[in-house]
Each structure stands twice: as C-alpha cells, then as structure tokens.
PDB file of C-alpha atoms and ligand atoms in Angstrom:
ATOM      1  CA  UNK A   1     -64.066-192.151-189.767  1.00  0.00           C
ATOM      2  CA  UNK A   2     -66.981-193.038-191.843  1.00  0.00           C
ATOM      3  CA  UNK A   3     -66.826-195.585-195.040  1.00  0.00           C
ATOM      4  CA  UNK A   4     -68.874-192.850-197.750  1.00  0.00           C
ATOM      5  CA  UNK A   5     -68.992-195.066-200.917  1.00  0.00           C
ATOM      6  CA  UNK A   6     -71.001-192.453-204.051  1.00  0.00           C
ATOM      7  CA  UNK A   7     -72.403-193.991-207.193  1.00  0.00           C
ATOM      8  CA  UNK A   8     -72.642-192.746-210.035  1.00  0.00           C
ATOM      9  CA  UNK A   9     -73.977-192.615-213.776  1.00  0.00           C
ATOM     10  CA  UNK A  10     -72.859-189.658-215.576  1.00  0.00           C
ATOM     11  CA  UNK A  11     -70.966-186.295-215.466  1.00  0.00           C
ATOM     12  CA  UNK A  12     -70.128-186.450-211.974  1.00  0.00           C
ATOM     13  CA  UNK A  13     -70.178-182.459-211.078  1.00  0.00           C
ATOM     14  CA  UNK A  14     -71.954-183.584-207.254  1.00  0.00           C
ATOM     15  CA  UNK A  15     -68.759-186.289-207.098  1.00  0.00           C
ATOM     16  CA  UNK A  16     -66.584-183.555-207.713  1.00  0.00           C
ATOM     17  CA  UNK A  17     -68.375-181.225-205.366  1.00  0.00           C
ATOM     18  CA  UNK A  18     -67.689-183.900-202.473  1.00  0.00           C
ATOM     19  CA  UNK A  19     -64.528-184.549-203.266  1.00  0.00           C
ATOM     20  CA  UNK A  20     -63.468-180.637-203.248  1.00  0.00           C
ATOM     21  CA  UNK A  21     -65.627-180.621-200.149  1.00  0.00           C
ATOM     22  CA  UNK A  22     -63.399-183.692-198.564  1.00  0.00           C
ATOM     23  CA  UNK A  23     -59.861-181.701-199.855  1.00  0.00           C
ATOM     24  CA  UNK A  24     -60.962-178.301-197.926  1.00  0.00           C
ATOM     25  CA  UNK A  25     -61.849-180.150-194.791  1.00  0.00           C
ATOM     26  CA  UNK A  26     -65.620-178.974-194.974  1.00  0.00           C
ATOM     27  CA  UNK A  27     -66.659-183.186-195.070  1.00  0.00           C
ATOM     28  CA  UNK A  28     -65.473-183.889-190.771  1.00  0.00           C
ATOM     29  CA  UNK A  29     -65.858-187.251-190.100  1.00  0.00           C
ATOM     30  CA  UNK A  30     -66.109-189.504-193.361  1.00  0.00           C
ATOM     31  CA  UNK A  31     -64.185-190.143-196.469  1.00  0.00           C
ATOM     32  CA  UNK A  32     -64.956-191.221-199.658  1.00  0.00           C
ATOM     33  CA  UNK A  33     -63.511-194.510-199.947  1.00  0.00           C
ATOM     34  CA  UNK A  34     -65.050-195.864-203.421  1.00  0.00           C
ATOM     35  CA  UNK A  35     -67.151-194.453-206.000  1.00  0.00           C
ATOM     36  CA  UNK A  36     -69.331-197.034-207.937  1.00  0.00           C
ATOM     37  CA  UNK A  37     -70.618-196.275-211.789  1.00  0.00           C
ATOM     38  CA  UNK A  38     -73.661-197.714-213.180  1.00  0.00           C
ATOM     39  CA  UNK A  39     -72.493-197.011-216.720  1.00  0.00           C
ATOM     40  CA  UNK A  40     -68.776-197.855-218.434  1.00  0.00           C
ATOM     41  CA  UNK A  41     -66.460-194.971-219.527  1.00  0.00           C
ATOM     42  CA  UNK A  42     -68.630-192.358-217.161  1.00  0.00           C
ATOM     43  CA  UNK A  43     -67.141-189.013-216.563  1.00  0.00           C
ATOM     44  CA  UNK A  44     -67.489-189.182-213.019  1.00  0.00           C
ATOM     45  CA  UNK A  45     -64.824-192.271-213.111  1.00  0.00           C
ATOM     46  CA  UNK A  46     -62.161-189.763-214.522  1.00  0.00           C
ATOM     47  CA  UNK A  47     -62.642-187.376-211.559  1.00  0.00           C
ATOM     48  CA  UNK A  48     -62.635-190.243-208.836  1.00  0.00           C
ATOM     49  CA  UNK A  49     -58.995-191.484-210.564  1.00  0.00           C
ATOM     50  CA  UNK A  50     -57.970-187.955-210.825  1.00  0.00           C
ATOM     51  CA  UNK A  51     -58.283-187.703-207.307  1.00  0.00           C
ATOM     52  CA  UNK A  52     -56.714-191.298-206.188  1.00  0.00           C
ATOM     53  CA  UNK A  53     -60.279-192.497-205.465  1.00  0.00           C
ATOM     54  CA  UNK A  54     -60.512-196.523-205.970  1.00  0.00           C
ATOM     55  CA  UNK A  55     -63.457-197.021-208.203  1.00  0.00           C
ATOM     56  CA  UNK A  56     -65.794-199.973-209.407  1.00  0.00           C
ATOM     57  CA  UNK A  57     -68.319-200.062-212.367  1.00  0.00           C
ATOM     58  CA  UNK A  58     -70.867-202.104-212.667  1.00  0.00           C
ATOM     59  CA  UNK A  59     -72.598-201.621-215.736  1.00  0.00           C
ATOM     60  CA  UNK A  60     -76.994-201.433-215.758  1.00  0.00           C
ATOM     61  CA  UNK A  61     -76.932-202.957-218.791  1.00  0.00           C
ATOM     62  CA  UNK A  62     -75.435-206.371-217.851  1.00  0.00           C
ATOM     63  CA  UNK A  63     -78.249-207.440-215.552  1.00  0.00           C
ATOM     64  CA  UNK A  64     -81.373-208.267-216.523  1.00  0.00           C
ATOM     65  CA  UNK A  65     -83.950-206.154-213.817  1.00  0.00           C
ATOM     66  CA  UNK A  66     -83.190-204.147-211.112  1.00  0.00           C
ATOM     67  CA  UNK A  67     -83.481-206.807-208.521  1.00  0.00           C
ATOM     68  CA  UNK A  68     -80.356-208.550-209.767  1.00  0.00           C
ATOM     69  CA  UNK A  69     -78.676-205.419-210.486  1.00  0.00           C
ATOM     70  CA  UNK A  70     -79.659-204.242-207.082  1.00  0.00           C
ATOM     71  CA  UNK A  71     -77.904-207.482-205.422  1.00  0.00           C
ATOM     72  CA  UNK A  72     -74.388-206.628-207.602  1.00  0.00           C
ATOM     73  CA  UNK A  73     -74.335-203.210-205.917  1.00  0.00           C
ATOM     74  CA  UNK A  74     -75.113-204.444-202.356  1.00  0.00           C
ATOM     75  CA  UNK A  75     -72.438-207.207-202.613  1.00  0.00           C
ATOM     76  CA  UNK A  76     -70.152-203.965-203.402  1.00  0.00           C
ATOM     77  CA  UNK A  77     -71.270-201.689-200.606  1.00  0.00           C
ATOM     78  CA  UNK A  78     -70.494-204.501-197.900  1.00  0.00           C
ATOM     79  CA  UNK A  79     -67.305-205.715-199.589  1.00  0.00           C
ATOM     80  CA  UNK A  80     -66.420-201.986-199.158  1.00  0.00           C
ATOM     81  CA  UNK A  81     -67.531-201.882-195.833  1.00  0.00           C
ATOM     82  CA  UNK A  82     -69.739-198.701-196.273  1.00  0.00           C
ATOM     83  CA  UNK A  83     -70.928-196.563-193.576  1.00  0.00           C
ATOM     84  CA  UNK A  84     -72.450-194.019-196.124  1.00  0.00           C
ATOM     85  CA  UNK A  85     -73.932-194.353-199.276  1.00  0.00           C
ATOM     86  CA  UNK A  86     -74.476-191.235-201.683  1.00  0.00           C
ATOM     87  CA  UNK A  87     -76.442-191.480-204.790  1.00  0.00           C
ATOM     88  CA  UNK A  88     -74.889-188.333-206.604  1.00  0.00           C
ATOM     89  CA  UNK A  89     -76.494-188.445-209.819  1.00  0.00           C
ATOM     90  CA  UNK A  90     -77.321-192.281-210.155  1.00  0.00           C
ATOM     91  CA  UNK A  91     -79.989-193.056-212.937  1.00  0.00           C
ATOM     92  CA  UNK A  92     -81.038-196.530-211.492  1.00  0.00           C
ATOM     93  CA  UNK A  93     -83.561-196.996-208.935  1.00  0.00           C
ATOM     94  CA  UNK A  94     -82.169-199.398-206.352  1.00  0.00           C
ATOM     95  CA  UNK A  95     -84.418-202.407-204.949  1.00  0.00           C
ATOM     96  CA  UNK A  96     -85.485-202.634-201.967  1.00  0.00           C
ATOM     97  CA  UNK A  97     -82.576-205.434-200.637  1.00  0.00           C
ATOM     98  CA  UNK A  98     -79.573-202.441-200.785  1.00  0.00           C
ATOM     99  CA  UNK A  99     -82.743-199.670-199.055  1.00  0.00           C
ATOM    100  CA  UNK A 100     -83.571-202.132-196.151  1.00  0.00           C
ATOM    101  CA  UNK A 101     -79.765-203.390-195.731  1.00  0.00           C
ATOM    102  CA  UNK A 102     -79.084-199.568-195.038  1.00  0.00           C
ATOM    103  CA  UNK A 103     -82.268-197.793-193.440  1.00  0.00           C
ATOM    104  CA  UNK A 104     -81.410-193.687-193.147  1.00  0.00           C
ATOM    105  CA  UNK A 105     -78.005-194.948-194.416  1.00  0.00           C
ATOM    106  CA  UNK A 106     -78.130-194.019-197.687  1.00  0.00           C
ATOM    107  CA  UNK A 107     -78.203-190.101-199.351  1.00  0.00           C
ATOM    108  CA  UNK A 108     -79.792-189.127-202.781  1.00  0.00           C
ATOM    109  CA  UNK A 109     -79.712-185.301-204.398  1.00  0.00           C
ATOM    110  CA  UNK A 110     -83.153-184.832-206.442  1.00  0.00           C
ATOM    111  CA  UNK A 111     -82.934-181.062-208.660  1.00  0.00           C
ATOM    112  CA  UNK A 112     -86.227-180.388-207.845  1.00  0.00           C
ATOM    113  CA  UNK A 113     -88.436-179.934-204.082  1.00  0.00           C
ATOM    114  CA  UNK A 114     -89.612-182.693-203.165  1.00  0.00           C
ATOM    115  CA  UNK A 115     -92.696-183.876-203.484  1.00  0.00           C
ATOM    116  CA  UNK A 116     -92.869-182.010-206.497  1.00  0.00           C
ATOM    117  CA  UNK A 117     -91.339-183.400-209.821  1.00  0.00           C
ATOM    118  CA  UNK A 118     -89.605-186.422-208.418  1.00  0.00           C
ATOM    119  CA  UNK A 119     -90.511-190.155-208.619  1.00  0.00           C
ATOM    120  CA  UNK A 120     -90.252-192.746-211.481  1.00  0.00           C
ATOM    121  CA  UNK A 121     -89.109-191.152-214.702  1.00  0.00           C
ATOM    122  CA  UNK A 122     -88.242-187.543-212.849  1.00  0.00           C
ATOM    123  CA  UNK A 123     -84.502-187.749-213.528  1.00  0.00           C
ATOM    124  CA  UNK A 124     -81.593-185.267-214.871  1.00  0.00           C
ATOM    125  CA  UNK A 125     -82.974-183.089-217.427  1.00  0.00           C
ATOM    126  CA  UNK A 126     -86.379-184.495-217.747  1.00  0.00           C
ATOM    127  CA  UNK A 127     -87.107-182.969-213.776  1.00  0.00           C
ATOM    128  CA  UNK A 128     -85.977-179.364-215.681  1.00  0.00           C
ATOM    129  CA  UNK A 129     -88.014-179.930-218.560  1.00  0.00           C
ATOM    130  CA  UNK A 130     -91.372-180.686-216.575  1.00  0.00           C
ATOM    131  CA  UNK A 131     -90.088-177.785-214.328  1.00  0.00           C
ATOM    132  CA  UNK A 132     -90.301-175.087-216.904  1.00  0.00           C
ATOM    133  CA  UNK A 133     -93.591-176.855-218.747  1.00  0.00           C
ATOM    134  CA  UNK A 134     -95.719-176.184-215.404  1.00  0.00           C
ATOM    135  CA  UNK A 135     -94.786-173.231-215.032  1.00  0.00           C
ATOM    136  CA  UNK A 136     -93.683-173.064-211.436  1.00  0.00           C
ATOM    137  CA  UNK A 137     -91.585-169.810-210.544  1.00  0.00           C
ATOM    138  CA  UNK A 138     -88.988-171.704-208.127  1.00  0.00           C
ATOM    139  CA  UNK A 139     -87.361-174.624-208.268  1.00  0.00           C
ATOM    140  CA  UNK A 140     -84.447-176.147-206.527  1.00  0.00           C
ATOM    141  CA  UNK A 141     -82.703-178.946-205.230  1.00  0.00           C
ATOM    142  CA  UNK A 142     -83.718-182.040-202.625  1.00  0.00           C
ATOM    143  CA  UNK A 143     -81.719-184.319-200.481  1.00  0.00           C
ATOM    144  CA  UNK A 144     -82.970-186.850-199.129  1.00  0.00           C
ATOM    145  CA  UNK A 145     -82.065-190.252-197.460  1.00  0.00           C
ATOM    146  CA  UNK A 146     -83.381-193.011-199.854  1.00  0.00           C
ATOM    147  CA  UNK A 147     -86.373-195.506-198.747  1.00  0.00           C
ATOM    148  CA  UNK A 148     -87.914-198.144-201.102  1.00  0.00           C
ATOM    149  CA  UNK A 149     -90.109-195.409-202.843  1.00  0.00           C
ATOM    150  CA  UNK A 150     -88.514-193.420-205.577  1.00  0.00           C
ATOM    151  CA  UNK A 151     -87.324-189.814-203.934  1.00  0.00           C
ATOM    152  CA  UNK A 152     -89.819-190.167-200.651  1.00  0.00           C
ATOM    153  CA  UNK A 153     -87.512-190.299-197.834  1.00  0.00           C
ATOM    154  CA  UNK A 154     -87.063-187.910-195.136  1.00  0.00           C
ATOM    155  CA  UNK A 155     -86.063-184.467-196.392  1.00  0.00           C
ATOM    156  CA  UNK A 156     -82.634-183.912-194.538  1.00  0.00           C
ATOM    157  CA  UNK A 157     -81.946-179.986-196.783  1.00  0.00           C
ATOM    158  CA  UNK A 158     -83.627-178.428-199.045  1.00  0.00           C
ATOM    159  CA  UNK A 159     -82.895-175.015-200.981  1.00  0.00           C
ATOM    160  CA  UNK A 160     -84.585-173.173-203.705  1.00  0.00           C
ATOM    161  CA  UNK A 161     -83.297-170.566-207.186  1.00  0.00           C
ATOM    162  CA  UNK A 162     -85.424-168.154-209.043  1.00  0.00           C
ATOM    163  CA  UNK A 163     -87.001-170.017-212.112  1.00  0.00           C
ATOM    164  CA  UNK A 164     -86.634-166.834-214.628  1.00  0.00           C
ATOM    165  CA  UNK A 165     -88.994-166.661-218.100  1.00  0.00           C
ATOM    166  CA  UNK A 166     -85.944-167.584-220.483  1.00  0.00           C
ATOM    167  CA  UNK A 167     -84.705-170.441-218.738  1.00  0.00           C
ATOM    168  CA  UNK A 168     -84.057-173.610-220.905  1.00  0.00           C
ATOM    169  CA  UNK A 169     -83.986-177.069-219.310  1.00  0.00           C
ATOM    170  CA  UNK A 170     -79.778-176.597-219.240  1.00  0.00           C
ATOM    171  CA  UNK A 171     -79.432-173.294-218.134  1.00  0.00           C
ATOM    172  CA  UNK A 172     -81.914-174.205-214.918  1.00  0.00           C
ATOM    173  CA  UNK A 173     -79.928-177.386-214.138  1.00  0.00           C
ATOM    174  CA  UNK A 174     -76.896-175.297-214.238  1.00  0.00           C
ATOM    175  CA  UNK A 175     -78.602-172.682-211.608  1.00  0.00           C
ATOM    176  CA  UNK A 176     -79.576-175.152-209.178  1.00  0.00           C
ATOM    177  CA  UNK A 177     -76.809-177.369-209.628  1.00  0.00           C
ATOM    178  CA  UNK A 178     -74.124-174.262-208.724  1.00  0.00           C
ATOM    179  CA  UNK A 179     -76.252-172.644-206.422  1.00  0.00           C
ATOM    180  CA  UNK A 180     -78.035-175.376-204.268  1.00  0.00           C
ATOM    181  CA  UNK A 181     -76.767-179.230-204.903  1.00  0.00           C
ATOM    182  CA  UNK A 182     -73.102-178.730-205.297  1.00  0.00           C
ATOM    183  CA  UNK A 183     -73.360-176.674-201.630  1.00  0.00           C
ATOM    184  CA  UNK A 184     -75.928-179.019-200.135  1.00  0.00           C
ATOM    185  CA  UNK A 185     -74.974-182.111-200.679  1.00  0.00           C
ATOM    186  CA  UNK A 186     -71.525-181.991-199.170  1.00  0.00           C
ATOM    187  CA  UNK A 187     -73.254-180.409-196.325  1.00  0.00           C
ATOM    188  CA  UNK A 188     -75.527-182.988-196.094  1.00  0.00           C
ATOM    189  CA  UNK A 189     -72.666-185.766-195.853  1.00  0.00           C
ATOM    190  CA  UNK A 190     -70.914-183.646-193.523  1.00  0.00           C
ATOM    191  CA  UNK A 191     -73.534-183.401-191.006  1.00  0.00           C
ATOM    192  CA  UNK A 192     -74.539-187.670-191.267  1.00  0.00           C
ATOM    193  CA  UNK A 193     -70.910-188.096-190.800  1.00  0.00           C
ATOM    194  CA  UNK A 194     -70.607-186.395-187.376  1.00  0.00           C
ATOM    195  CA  UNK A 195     -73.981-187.953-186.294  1.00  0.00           C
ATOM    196  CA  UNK A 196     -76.078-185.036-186.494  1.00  0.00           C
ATOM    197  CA  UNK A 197     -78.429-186.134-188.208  1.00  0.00           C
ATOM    198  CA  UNK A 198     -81.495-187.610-186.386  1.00  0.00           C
ATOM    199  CA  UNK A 199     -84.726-189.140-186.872  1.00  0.00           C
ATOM    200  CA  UNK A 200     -88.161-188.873-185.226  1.00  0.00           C
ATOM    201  CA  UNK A 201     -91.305-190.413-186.500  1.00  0.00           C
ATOM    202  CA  UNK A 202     -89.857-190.768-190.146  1.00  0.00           C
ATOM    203  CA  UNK A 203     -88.679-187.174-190.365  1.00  0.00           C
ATOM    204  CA  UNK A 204     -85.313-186.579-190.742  1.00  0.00           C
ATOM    205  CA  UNK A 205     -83.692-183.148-188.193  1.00  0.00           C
ATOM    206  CA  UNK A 206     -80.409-181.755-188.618  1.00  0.00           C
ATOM    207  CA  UNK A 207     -79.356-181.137-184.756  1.00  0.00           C
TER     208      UNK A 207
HETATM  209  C1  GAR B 301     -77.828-183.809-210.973  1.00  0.00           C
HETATM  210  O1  GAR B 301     -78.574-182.659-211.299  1.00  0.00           O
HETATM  211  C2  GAR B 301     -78.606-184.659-209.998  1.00  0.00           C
HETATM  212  O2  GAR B 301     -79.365-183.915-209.104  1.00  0.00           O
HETATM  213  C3  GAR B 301     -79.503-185.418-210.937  1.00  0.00           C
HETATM  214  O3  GAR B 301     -78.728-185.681-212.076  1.00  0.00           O
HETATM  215  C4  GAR B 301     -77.671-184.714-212.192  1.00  0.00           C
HETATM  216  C5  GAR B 301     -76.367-185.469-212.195  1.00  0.00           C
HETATM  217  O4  GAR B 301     -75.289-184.612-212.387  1.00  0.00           O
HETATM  218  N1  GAR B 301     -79.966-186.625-210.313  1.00  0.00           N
HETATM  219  C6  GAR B 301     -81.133-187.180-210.591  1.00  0.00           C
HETATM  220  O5  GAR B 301     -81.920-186.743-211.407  1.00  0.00           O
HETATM  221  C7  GAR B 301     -81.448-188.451-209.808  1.00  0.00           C
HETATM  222  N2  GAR B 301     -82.842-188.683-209.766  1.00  0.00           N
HETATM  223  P1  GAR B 301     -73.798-185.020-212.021  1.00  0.00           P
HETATM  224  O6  GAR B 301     -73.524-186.403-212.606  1.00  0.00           O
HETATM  225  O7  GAR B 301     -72.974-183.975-212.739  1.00  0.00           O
HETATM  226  O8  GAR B 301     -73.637-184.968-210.540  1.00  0.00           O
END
C-alpha cells in the first residue's frame, strides 16, 4: 500500500475528490495518509479532519523564499514516509530539493492543457481568466508529474470541455473542475499506485 501524502492551499474540491475516490474503492493500491496545507485555516483542512485524515500546515508565509519553504515540506514528506505526492490545488511552486528527492514521484492537476496557459503566475482563476481573454474554444484540465519547471512534466491524462461564449472565469473552473479534474485526478493516483504508470524517454504512458 502506497504512502499518498496531498498538499494543499485552498478549497480543497480535488482533496475531496480523492478522498471520495479512496471511500468507493476506485484509488487500488495507495491511501492518503496526510494532507499538508500551505496556508492556516484552509478549507481543504476541514475535509481531511472530516474524514479522519491526519493533517499538517505549514504556512508560505513563515519562510522567507521558496528554497527554505521547500526544505520544511520535504522534511514532512520523509517524516511521513511518502510514496506519492499530489499537489491538488497547491499555490507554491516547490524547489527543486523536494522535485529531485522524488523524480516521477510527485502528481500536480493544472485546469488548463498543457503547454498552453500554465507556468509561473498560471494558477486557479488567473489560468480561466487568460483562458477566456484568448479566446480559445476548449479548455480543460492537465495532470502531470511535477519536474523542476513550473507545469512541464510528463503529461500522464489529459481531458478537454467546451469553452461556450458566456463563460465567466468561475463558471469555466466549475466545468472543468466537475467534468475533467475531479474524474482525472483520482484516476491518475489510481493508476501510479498499481504501477502502471511508466516512463520512456521523459514521456510518461499509462500501461
Ligand atoms: C483547481 O482548479 C486546480 O486545478 C488549480 O486550483 C484549483 C484548486 O481547487 N490548481 C492550480 O492552479 C495549480 N497551478 P481545489 O482547492 O478546490 O482543489
């Protein structure tokens, strides 16, 4: 049984989708043994205690760049022995001494395809927003295991929704979150967990 440890920032809806994922049996394999929060009083705390899930924050704000920040959270991840590592809606951008420590080891979900509308400063709503200011006609959801460049590892699943003429930045996040992260990223885990995942020259197949 895999170690999956998911951090956090926010609302938590992609926590929640794992953990409802782990309850119906859909995650074989793994179990989320810790969630970690970048920011106090999160959301996504509430759901991990709801659910009997030991939890850690360790707040952004206390440390003064992402390097030391970066060493905090990989102290964590080894004192909780994880196997897995899920970013599910964590703001920070993580330095490269947690990304080489776990190499294909560690999961983001970007709401956009990737390489479009992802990198530094493409998070949350701000991907939406620059979504509907292009002009693009479909958008969708990314995820990805996490290298030392922002959103540029290997693609493990992708899937796309209809970007329609009224959308507002909310009402697409809501689209793609229901209809493409909440379903693929629990997939995603599910599939590392029973190894069938693999990789060949950098790209990442699902066997
Ligand atoms: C999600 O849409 C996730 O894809 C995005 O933030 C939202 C978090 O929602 N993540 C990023 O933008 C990371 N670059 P949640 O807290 O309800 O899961």
């Amino acid at each position: 049984m895999k170690n999956i440890v998911v951090l956090v920032s926010g609302g938590g809806t992609n926590l929640q989708a794992l953990i409802d994922a782990q309850k119906s049996g859909i995650i074989k394999g793994g179990k989320i043994t810790c969630v970690i929060s970048s920011k106090e009083g999160a959301y996504a705390l509430e759901r991990a205690k709801n659910n009997d899930i030991p939890s850690r924050t360790i707040p952004r704000k206390n440390y003064p760049d992402a390097k030391s920040y970066s060493l905090a959270i990989l102290d964590a991840l080894r004192e909780e022995k994880a196997d897995l590592i899920v970013l599910a809606g964590f703001m920070t951008i993580l330095d490269e001494c947690v990304t080489s420590a776990y190499p294909y080891r560690i999961i983001n979900v970007h709401p956009a395809l990737i390489p479009s509308f992802c990198g530094e400063g493409f998070y949350g709503l701000k991907v939406h927003e620059a979504v509907l200011e292009y002009g693009v006609k479909v958008s969708g959801a990314t995820i990805h295991f996490v290298n030392e460049k922002a959103d540029a590892g290997a693609i493990i699943l992708q899937g796309t929704v209809d970007v329609l003429p009224d959308d507002t930045p909310e009402v697409l996040q809501k689209r793609i979150m229901e209809n493409v992260e909440w379903k693929l990223l629990p997939k995603a885990v599910s599939l590392f967990c029973q190894d069938k995942i693999t990789i060949r020259d950098g790209k990442a197949y699902v066997m």
